[in-house]
């Protein structure tokens, strides 16, 4: 054998060409990894499934949500199927393995959560789920019947923080704020915060005659299928923003338009947070409630524990027990508690069609996913295919 020839030509042999299948496999793996990194750390697409944020956001809006504004959250459940949130699309099985759980950590962001930000977050009461009835909170089901009945009727599962259902609401109050509501008007730190022009509340509208031009109302943004008659002559109940009502009053066939003086009390499943029989609160009248802030110390008594029990036990991972008139935290008697995280109070703009903090309380900072930036596509469910696209909403910013 010619060793000089072998050494000279060592490594110069042409490499074996990849097969088409191997090239496609490599390309797909690269695309999945790149898309996952973008989705986890930079920006992600979401869709609006319900009308709780109307008229700010409409059903059928597709949004881009920034992960960098508040700082991207490091995955807490790192082993998961790409692009599936908590359930596999075909099999209905879990899309993640919760055998490995990382502590909550977040990369530095450009800003903190501010009042009036539109925020995507994980549903706080989504830690326990009745699989056959996921539209309802498990805790509401239990409050409405009993633990035994719910657990015998449904398949119950638990979910880690980052695999709970995604919600989108407006941040009404940040950590340290005091929030309340009277006759449907929110109050933060002693200052009334009326709904923006996008917010919806019930109004009574009286027309001058039974003949009503519905096309004019549609142009103003009213959903004509939601205009319902009342016992009073020519008077209808509508959901509208203050701006819509101002425009409505200008019409010559409208006699009057005023907010419904008899705002309905809450009759929804489970009732109002903190579900305390000693508090006669409803969705339009509640509070005051102080939103917990990191480092804030609350005195523990019969008045404060209903408000902060779940935050102390579930969100901050302590054992909480009552022994006689005393409270035990992690087995030790406690007269106060200092919070480890910031919390937020989230509400929908469509106040009478929104499951929000009024029903399930505070949103912990480790549940915050990102800030809604803009609408990149919007579809209306009615009309022809081309007319389904809401052209005026494409690339519209979210305020």
CSV table of C-alpha atoms in Angstrom, one decimal:
chain,number,residue,atom,x,y,z
A,1,UNK,CA,0.0,0.0,0.0
A,2,UNK,CA,1.3,3.5,-0.9
A,3,UNK,CA,1.1,5.2,2.5
A,4,UNK,CA,2.2,8.6,1.1
A,5,UNK,CA,-0.7,8.5,-1.4
A,6,UNK,CA,-3.1,7.5,1.4
A,7,UNK,CA,-2.0,10.4,3.7
A,8,UNK,CA,-2.1,12.9,0.9
A,9,UNK,CA,-5.6,12.0,-0.1
A,10,UNK,CA,-7.0,11.3,3.4
A,11,UNK,CA,-10.3,13.2,3.9
A,12,UNK,CA,-10.5,14.3,0.3
A,13,UNK,CA,-13.0,11.7,-0.7
A,14,UNK,CA,-16.4,13.2,-1.7
A,15,UNK,CA,-18.9,13.2,1.2
A,16,UNK,CA,-22.0,11.1,0.8
A,17,UNK,CA,-24.9,13.3,-0.3
A,18,UNK,CA,-27.9,13.5,2.0
A,19,UNK,CA,-31.0,11.8,0.8
A,20,UNK,CA,-34.1,13.9,0.1
A,21,UNK,CA,-35.8,12.4,3.2
A,22,UNK,CA,-32.8,13.4,5.4
A,23,UNK,CA,-32.9,17.0,3.9
A,24,UNK,CA,-36.6,17.3,4.6
A,25,UNK,CA,-36.2,15.9,8.1
A,26,UNK,CA,-33.3,18.4,8.9
A,27,UNK,CA,-35.3,21.3,7.5
A,28,UNK,CA,-38.4,20.4,9.5
A,29,UNK,CA,-36.4,20.0,12.8
A,30,UNK,CA,-34.8,23.4,12.2
A,31,UNK,CA,-38.1,25.1,11.5
A,32,UNK,CA,-39.8,23.6,14.6
A,33,UNK,CA,-36.9,24.6,16.8
A,34,UNK,CA,-36.7,28.1,15.4
A,35,UNK,CA,-40.5,28.6,15.6
A,36,UNK,CA,-40.6,27.3,19.1
A,37,UNK,CA,-37.8,29.7,20.2
A,38,UNK,CA,-39.7,32.7,18.6
A,39,UNK,CA,-43.0,31.5,20.1
A,40,UNK,CA,-41.6,31.1,23.7
A,41,UNK,CA,-39.3,34.1,23.9
A,42,UNK,CA,-40.4,36.7,21.5
A,43,UNK,CA,-43.9,36.7,20.0
A,44,UNK,CA,-46.9,34.4,19.6
A,45,UNK,CA,-50.2,34.4,17.8
A,46,UNK,CA,-53.6,34.2,19.7
A,47,UNK,CA,-57.2,34.3,18.7
A,48,UNK,CA,-60.2,35.9,20.4
A,49,UNK,CA,-62.8,33.1,21.1
A,50,UNK,CA,-65.4,35.1,23.1
A,51,UNK,CA,-66.9,38.6,23.4
A,52,UNK,CA,-65.6,39.5,26.8
A,53,UNK,CA,-63.4,42.3,25.4
A,54,UNK,CA,-65.8,43.8,22.9
A,55,UNK,CA,-65.6,46.3,21.5
A,56,UNK,CA,-61.8,46.5,22.0
A,57,UNK,CA,-61.4,43.0,20.6
A,58,UNK,CA,-63.9,41.1,18.6
A,59,UNK,CA,-64.5,37.4,18.2
A,60,UNK,CA,-62.4,36.3,15.3
A,61,UNK,CA,-59.6,38.7,15.8
A,62,UNK,CA,-56.1,37.2,15.5
A,63,UNK,CA,-53.5,38.9,17.7
A,64,UNK,CA,-49.7,39.0,18.1
A,65,UNK,CA,-48.8,38.9,21.7
A,66,UNK,CA,-45.3,40.1,22.8
A,67,UNK,CA,-43.3,38.0,25.3
A,68,UNK,CA,-40.5,40.6,25.5
A,69,UNK,CA,-42.4,43.6,26.9
A,70,UNK,CA,-42.8,42.1,30.3
A,71,UNK,CA,-39.9,39.7,29.9
A,72,UNK,CA,-40.3,36.2,28.4
A,73,UNK,CA,-41.2,33.5,31.0
A,74,UNK,CA,-38.8,30.6,31.0
A,75,UNK,CA,-40.9,27.4,30.3
A,76,UNK,CA,-42.0,25.9,33.6
A,77,UNK,CA,-43.0,22.6,31.9
A,78,UNK,CA,-40.1,22.2,29.5
A,79,UNK,CA,-41.0,18.8,28.1
A,80,UNK,CA,-44.0,19.4,25.8
A,81,UNK,CA,-45.2,18.7,22.2
A,82,UNK,CA,-44.4,21.6,19.9
A,83,UNK,CA,-47.3,24.0,19.1
A,84,UNK,CA,-49.8,22.2,21.3
A,85,UNK,CA,-50.8,24.0,24.5
A,86,UNK,CA,-52.1,21.5,26.9
A,87,UNK,CA,-54.0,18.9,24.8
A,88,UNK,CA,-53.1,17.0,21.7
A,89,UNK,CA,-55.4,17.9,18.8
A,90,UNK,CA,-56.4,14.4,17.7
A,91,UNK,CA,-56.0,12.1,20.6
A,92,UNK,CA,-57.2,14.5,23.3
A,93,UNK,CA,-54.3,13.4,25.6
A,94,UNK,CA,-51.9,15.6,27.5
A,95,UNK,CA,-49.5,17.5,25.3
A,96,UNK,CA,-46.8,17.8,28.0
A,97,UNK,CA,-45.0,15.7,30.7
A,98,UNK,CA,-45.2,17.3,34.1
A,99,UNK,CA,-42.6,15.0,35.6
A,100,UNK,CA,-40.1,17.8,35.1
A,101,UNK,CA,-41.1,21.2,36.6
A,102,UNK,CA,-38.9,24.3,36.7
A,103,UNK,CA,-39.3,27.2,39.1
A,104,UNK,CA,-40.8,30.4,37.9
A,105,UNK,CA,-38.2,32.7,36.2
A,106,UNK,CA,-38.6,35.5,33.8
A,107,UNK,CA,-36.1,37.3,31.5
A,108,UNK,CA,-35.7,41.0,31.9
A,109,UNK,CA,-38.4,43.0,30.0
A,110,UNK,CA,-39.0,46.4,28.6
A,111,UNK,CA,-41.7,47.4,31.1
A,112,UNK,CA,-43.8,46.3,34.0
A,113,UNK,CA,-47.5,45.5,33.7
A,114,UNK,CA,-49.4,48.8,33.7
A,115,UNK,CA,-53.0,49.8,34.3
A,116,UNK,CA,-55.1,49.5,31.1
A,117,UNK,CA,-52.6,47.1,29.4
A,118,UNK,CA,-54.4,44.3,27.5
A,119,UNK,CA,-52.7,41.2,28.9
A,120,UNK,CA,-52.7,37.5,28.0
A,121,UNK,CA,-52.3,35.3,31.1
A,122,UNK,CA,-53.0,31.7,32.3
A,123,UNK,CA,-56.4,31.2,33.9
A,124,UNK,CA,-55.7,31.3,37.7
A,125,UNK,CA,-58.4,28.7,38.6
A,126,UNK,CA,-57.1,26.4,35.8
A,127,UNK,CA,-55.0,24.4,38.1
A,128,UNK,CA,-57.8,21.8,38.4
A,129,UNK,CA,-60.0,21.0,35.4
A,130,UNK,CA,-63.1,18.9,34.8
A,131,UNK,CA,-62.2,17.5,31.4
A,132,UNK,CA,-65.8,17.0,30.2
A,133,UNK,CA,-66.8,20.6,31.2
A,134,UNK,CA,-63.7,22.8,30.6
A,135,UNK,CA,-65.8,25.9,29.9
A,136,UNK,CA,-66.7,26.1,33.6
A,137,UNK,CA,-64.3,26.6,36.4
A,138,UNK,CA,-63.8,23.4,38.5
A,139,UNK,CA,-64.1,25.5,41.6
A,140,UNK,CA,-67.4,27.0,40.5
A,141,UNK,CA,-68.8,23.5,39.8
A,142,UNK,CA,-67.8,22.5,43.3
A,143,UNK,CA,-69.3,25.6,44.9
A,144,UNK,CA,-72.5,25.0,43.0
A,145,UNK,CA,-72.9,21.4,44.1
A,146,UNK,CA,-70.3,19.5,46.1
A,147,UNK,CA,-66.8,18.1,45.8
A,148,UNK,CA,-68.0,14.5,45.9
A,149,UNK,CA,-70.6,15.0,43.2
A,150,UNK,CA,-68.2,16.9,40.8
A,151,UNK,CA,-65.4,14.3,41.2
A,152,UNK,CA,-67.8,11.4,40.6
A,153,UNK,CA,-69.3,13.0,37.5
A,154,UNK,CA,-66.2,14.3,35.7
A,155,UNK,CA,-62.7,13.2,35.0
A,156,UNK,CA,-60.5,15.6,37.0
A,157,UNK,CA,-57.0,16.5,36.1
A,158,UNK,CA,-54.5,19.1,37.3
A,159,UNK,CA,-52.4,21.4,35.1
A,160,UNK,CA,-49.1,23.3,35.8
A,161,UNK,CA,-49.2,27.1,35.6
A,162,UNK,CA,-47.9,27.5,32.0
A,163,UNK,CA,-50.3,24.8,30.7
A,164,UNK,CA,-53.5,26.4,32.0
A,165,UNK,CA,-56.0,28.0,29.6
A,166,UNK,CA,-55.0,31.3,28.1
A,167,UNK,CA,-57.2,34.4,28.9
A,168,UNK,CA,-57.0,37.9,27.6
A,169,UNK,CA,-58.3,40.9,29.7
A,170,UNK,CA,-57.5,44.5,30.6
A,171,UNK,CA,-55.5,45.1,33.7
A,172,UNK,CA,-57.6,47.4,35.9
A,173,UNK,CA,-55.4,47.4,38.9
A,174,UNK,CA,-51.7,46.6,39.6
A,175,UNK,CA,-49.9,45.3,42.7
A,176,UNK,CA,-50.6,47.6,45.7
A,177,UNK,CA,-53.7,49.2,44.2
A,178,UNK,CA,-57.1,49.3,46.0
A,179,UNK,CA,-59.9,48.4,43.6
A,180,UNK,CA,-63.7,48.5,44.1
A,181,UNK,CA,-66.8,48.9,41.9
A,182,UNK,CA,-70.1,50.8,42.5
A,183,UNK,CA,-73.0,50.6,40.1
A,184,UNK,CA,-70.8,49.2,37.4
A,185,UNK,CA,-68.1,51.9,37.6
A,186,UNK,CA,-64.7,50.7,38.7
A,187,UNK,CA,-62.7,52.7,41.2
A,188,UNK,CA,-58.9,52.4,41.6
A,189,UNK,CA,-57.1,54.1,44.5
A,190,UNK,CA,-60.2,56.3,45.2
A,191,UNK,CA,-60.5,57.5,41.5
A,192,UNK,CA,-63.4,56.4,39.3
A,193,UNK,CA,-62.2,54.6,36.2
A,194,UNK,CA,-65.1,54.8,33.7
A,195,UNK,CA,-65.1,52.4,30.8
A,196,UNK,CA,-63.3,53.5,27.7
A,197,UNK,CA,-65.3,54.1,24.6
A,198,UNK,CA,-64.9,50.4,23.8
A,199,UNK,CA,-66.4,49.1,27.0
A,200,UNK,CA,-70.0,47.7,27.0
A,201,UNK,CA,-72.7,48.1,29.6
A,202,UNK,CA,-76.5,47.6,29.6
A,203,UNK,CA,-78.6,50.6,28.7
A,204,UNK,CA,-82.3,51.2,28.3
A,205,UNK,CA,-83.3,52.9,25.1
A,206,UNK,CA,-86.7,54.3,24.4
A,207,UNK,CA,-87.8,54.9,20.8
A,208,UNK,CA,-90.5,57.4,19.8
A,209,UNK,CA,-92.5,54.8,17.9
A,210,UNK,CA,-92.5,51.0,17.5
A,211,UNK,CA,-90.9,51.4,14.1
A,212,UNK,CA,-87.1,51.2,14.5
A,213,UNK,CA,-84.5,51.5,11.7
A,214,UNK,CA,-82.3,48.6,12.6
A,215,UNK,CA,-79.9,49.3,9.7
A,216,UNK,CA,-79.0,52.7,11.4
A,217,UNK,CA,-78.3,50.9,14.7
A,218,UNK,CA,-76.1,48.3,13.0
A,219,UNK,CA,-74.0,51.1,11.4
A,220,UNK,CA,-73.5,52.5,14.9
A,221,UNK,CA,-72.1,49.1,16.0
A,222,UNK,CA,-75.2,47.6,17.8
A,223,UNK,CA,-75.7,43.9,17.5
A,224,UNK,CA,-79.4,43.8,16.5
A,225,UNK,CA,-79.8,40.3,17.8
A,226,UNK,CA,-79.0,41.5,21.3
A,227,UNK,CA,-81.5,44.3,21.3
A,228,UNK,CA,-84.2,42.9,23.5
A,229,UNK,CA,-87.7,44.4,24.3
A,230,UNK,CA,-88.7,45.3,27.9
A,231,UNK,CA,-92.2,45.5,29.4
A,232,UNK,CA,-92.1,49.3,29.0
A,233,UNK,CA,-93.6,50.6,25.7
A,234,UNK,CA,-91.1,51.1,22.9
A,235,UNK,CA,-88.2,50.5,25.3
A,236,UNK,CA,-85.4,48.0,24.7
A,237,UNK,CA,-82.3,46.8,26.6
A,238,UNK,CA,-79.0,47.0,24.7
A,239,UNK,CA,-75.4,46.5,25.4
A,240,UNK,CA,-73.4,49.5,24.3
A,241,UNK,CA,-70.4,51.7,25.0
A,242,UNK,CA,-70.8,55.4,26.2
A,243,UNK,CA,-69.7,56.6,22.7
A,244,UNK,CA,-72.3,54.5,21.0
A,245,UNK,CA,-75.0,55.8,23.3
A,246,UNK,CA,-73.9,59.4,22.6
A,247,UNK,CA,-74.3,58.8,18.9
A,248,UNK,CA,-77.6,57.0,19.4
A,249,UNK,CA,-79.1,60.0,21.3
A,250,UNK,CA,-78.6,62.2,18.2
A,251,UNK,CA,-81.1,60.1,16.2
A,252,UNK,CA,-84.5,61.7,15.7
A,253,UNK,CA,-86.4,58.5,16.4
A,254,UNK,CA,-84.7,58.0,19.8
A,255,UNK,CA,-86.6,59.5,22.8
A,256,UNK,CA,-84.0,58.6,25.6
A,257,UNK,CA,-81.1,56.4,26.4
A,258,UNK,CA,-79.8,55.8,29.9
A,259,UNK,CA,-77.8,53.2,31.8
A,260,UNK,CA,-80.1,50.5,33.2
A,261,UNK,CA,-80.8,51.7,36.7
A,262,UNK,CA,-81.6,48.1,37.8
A,263,UNK,CA,-78.3,46.5,37.1
A,264,UNK,CA,-78.8,42.8,37.7
A,265,UNK,CA,-77.0,41.2,40.6
A,266,UNK,CA,-74.8,38.3,39.9
A,267,UNK,CA,-76.5,35.0,39.3
A,268,UNK,CA,-73.7,33.2,37.5
A,269,UNK,CA,-72.4,29.8,38.5
A,270,UNK,CA,-70.1,30.1,41.6
A,271,UNK,CA,-70.8,33.7,42.5
A,272,UNK,CA,-68.4,36.6,43.2
A,273,UNK,CA,-64.8,36.5,44.6
A,274,UNK,CA,-64.0,35.8,47.4
A,275,UNK,CA,-67.2,33.7,47.7
A,276,UNK,CA,-67.6,34.9,51.2
A,277,UNK,CA,-71.2,34.7,52.6
A,278,UNK,CA,-70.4,37.7,54.9
A,279,UNK,CA,-69.8,39.9,51.8
A,280,UNK,CA,-72.9,40.9,49.9
A,281,UNK,CA,-71.1,41.7,46.7
A,282,UNK,CA,-72.1,41.3,43.0
A,283,UNK,CA,-70.4,41.9,39.7
A,284,UNK,CA,-71.3,45.7,39.7
A,285,UNK,CA,-70.8,46.4,43.4
A,286,UNK,CA,-67.8,45.0,45.3
A,287,UNK,CA,-64.8,46.0,47.3
A,288,UNK,CA,-62.6,47.6,48.4
A,289,UNK,CA,-59.9,45.0,47.8
A,290,UNK,CA,-56.2,45.6,48.0
A,291,UNK,CA,-54.2,43.8,45.3
A,292,UNK,CA,-51.2,42.0,46.9
A,293,UNK,CA,-47.7,43.3,46.1
A,294,UNK,CA,-44.4,41.6,46.5
A,295,UNK,CA,-43.1,42.5,50.0
A,296,UNK,CA,-46.5,43.7,51.3
A,297,UNK,CA,-47.5,42.2,54.7
A,298,UNK,CA,-51.2,41.6,55.4
A,299,UNK,CA,-52.6,40.9,58.9
A,300,UNK,CA,-54.5,37.6,59.0
A,301,UNK,CA,-58.0,37.6,60.4
A,302,UNK,CA,-61.5,36.6,59.5
A,303,UNK,CA,-61.8,39.7,57.2
A,304,UNK,CA,-58.6,39.3,55.2
A,305,UNK,CA,-58.3,35.5,55.0
A,306,UNK,CA,-61.2,35.0,52.5
A,307,UNK,CA,-59.5,37.5,50.2
A,308,UNK,CA,-56.0,36.1,50.4
A,309,UNK,CA,-56.3,32.5,51.3
A,310,UNK,CA,-56.0,31.1,47.8
A,311,UNK,CA,-53.0,33.4,46.9
A,312,UNK,CA,-51.2,32.3,50.1
A,313,UNK,CA,-51.9,28.6,49.7
A,314,UNK,CA,-52.2,27.9,46.0
A,315,UNK,CA,-50.2,30.6,44.2
A,316,UNK,CA,-47.4,30.9,46.7
A,317,UNK,CA,-47.2,27.2,47.7
A,318,UNK,CA,-47.9,27.3,51.4
A,319,UNK,CA,-49.9,24.9,53.6
A,320,UNK,CA,-52.7,26.9,55.3
A,321,UNK,CA,-54.8,25.5,58.1
A,322,UNK,CA,-57.2,26.9,60.7
A,323,UNK,CA,-56.7,25.8,64.3
A,324,UNK,CA,-59.4,27.2,66.6
A,325,UNK,CA,-59.2,31.0,66.1
A,326,UNK,CA,-55.6,30.8,64.8
A,327,UNK,CA,-54.1,30.3,61.3
A,328,UNK,CA,-51.2,28.0,60.7
A,329,UNK,CA,-49.0,28.6,57.7
A,330,UNK,CA,-46.6,25.7,57.0
A,331,UNK,CA,-47.4,24.3,60.5
A,332,UNK,CA,-46.6,27.5,62.4
A,333,UNK,CA,-49.0,30.0,63.9
A,334,UNK,CA,-49.1,33.2,61.8
A,335,UNK,CA,-50.8,36.5,62.5
A,336,UNK,CA,-49.5,38.1,59.2
A,337,UNK,CA,-48.1,37.1,55.8
A,338,UNK,CA,-45.7,38.8,53.4
A,339,UNK,CA,-46.3,38.1,49.8
A,340,UNK,CA,-43.6,36.8,47.5
A,341,UNK,CA,-45.1,37.9,44.1
A,342,UNK,CA,-47.0,40.8,42.6
A,343,UNK,CA,-50.6,40.3,41.6
A,344,UNK,CA,-53.0,42.0,39.2
A,345,UNK,CA,-56.8,42.6,38.8
A,346,UNK,CA,-58.0,41.8,35.3
A,347,UNK,CA,-61.4,42.7,33.8
A,348,UNK,CA,-63.1,42.5,30.4
A,349,UNK,CA,-64.3,45.6,28.6
A,350,UNK,CA,-67.7,43.9,28.0
A,351,UNK,CA,-68.4,44.0,31.7
A,352,UNK,CA,-71.7,42.0,31.6
A,353,UNK,CA,-70.3,39.3,29.4
A,354,UNK,CA,-66.9,38.7,31.0
A,355,UNK,CA,-65.5,36.0,33.3
A,356,UNK,CA,-62.7,37.9,35.1
A,357,UNK,CA,-61.2,38.8,38.4
A,358,UNK,CA,-64.6,39.6,39.9
A,359,UNK,CA,-65.3,35.8,39.8
A,360,UNK,CA,-61.8,34.3,40.5
A,361,UNK,CA,-59.7,37.0,42.0
A,362,UNK,CA,-56.1,38.0,41.6
A,363,UNK,CA,-53.8,37.0,38.7
A,364,UNK,CA,-50.3,36.2,40.0
A,365,UNK,CA,-47.3,37.5,38.1
A,366,UNK,CA,-46.1,34.0,37.3
A,367,UNK,CA,-49.4,33.5,35.3
A,368,UNK,CA,-48.7,36.5,33.0
A,369,UNK,CA,-47.9,35.4,29.4
A,370,UNK,CA,-47.5,38.7,27.5
A,371,UNK,CA,-48.8,42.0,26.2
A,372,UNK,CA,-51.3,42.1,23.3
A,373,UNK,CA,-49.7,44.3,20.6
A,374,UNK,CA,-51.8,44.4,17.4
A,375,UNK,CA,-54.4,42.5,15.3
A,376,UNK,CA,-52.9,40.9,12.2
A,377,UNK,CA,-56.1,39.3,10.9
A,378,UNK,CA,-59.8,39.4,11.7
A,379,UNK,CA,-62.7,37.3,10.4
A,380,UNK,CA,-66.4,37.8,10.8
A,381,UNK,CA,-68.5,34.6,10.9
A,382,UNK,CA,-71.2,36.0,8.8
A,383,UNK,CA,-71.2,36.9,5.1
A,384,UNK,CA,-69.3,35.6,2.1
A,385,UNK,CA,-65.8,34.4,2.3
A,386,UNK,CA,-64.3,37.7,1.0
A,387,UNK,CA,-66.6,39.9,3.2
A,388,UNK,CA,-65.7,37.8,6.3
A,389,UNK,CA,-62.3,39.6,6.4
A,390,UNK,CA,-62.6,42.7,8.6
A,391,UNK,CA,-60.2,44.8,6.5
A,392,UNK,CA,-60.3,47.8,8.8
A,393,UNK,CA,-59.0,45.8,11.7
A,394,UNK,CA,-55.9,44.3,10.0
A,395,UNK,CA,-52.7,45.6,11.7
A,396,UNK,CA,-54.8,47.7,14.1
A,397,UNK,CA,-53.0,48.4,17.4
A,398,UNK,CA,-54.6,47.4,20.7
A,399,UNK,CA,-55.3,50.2,23.2
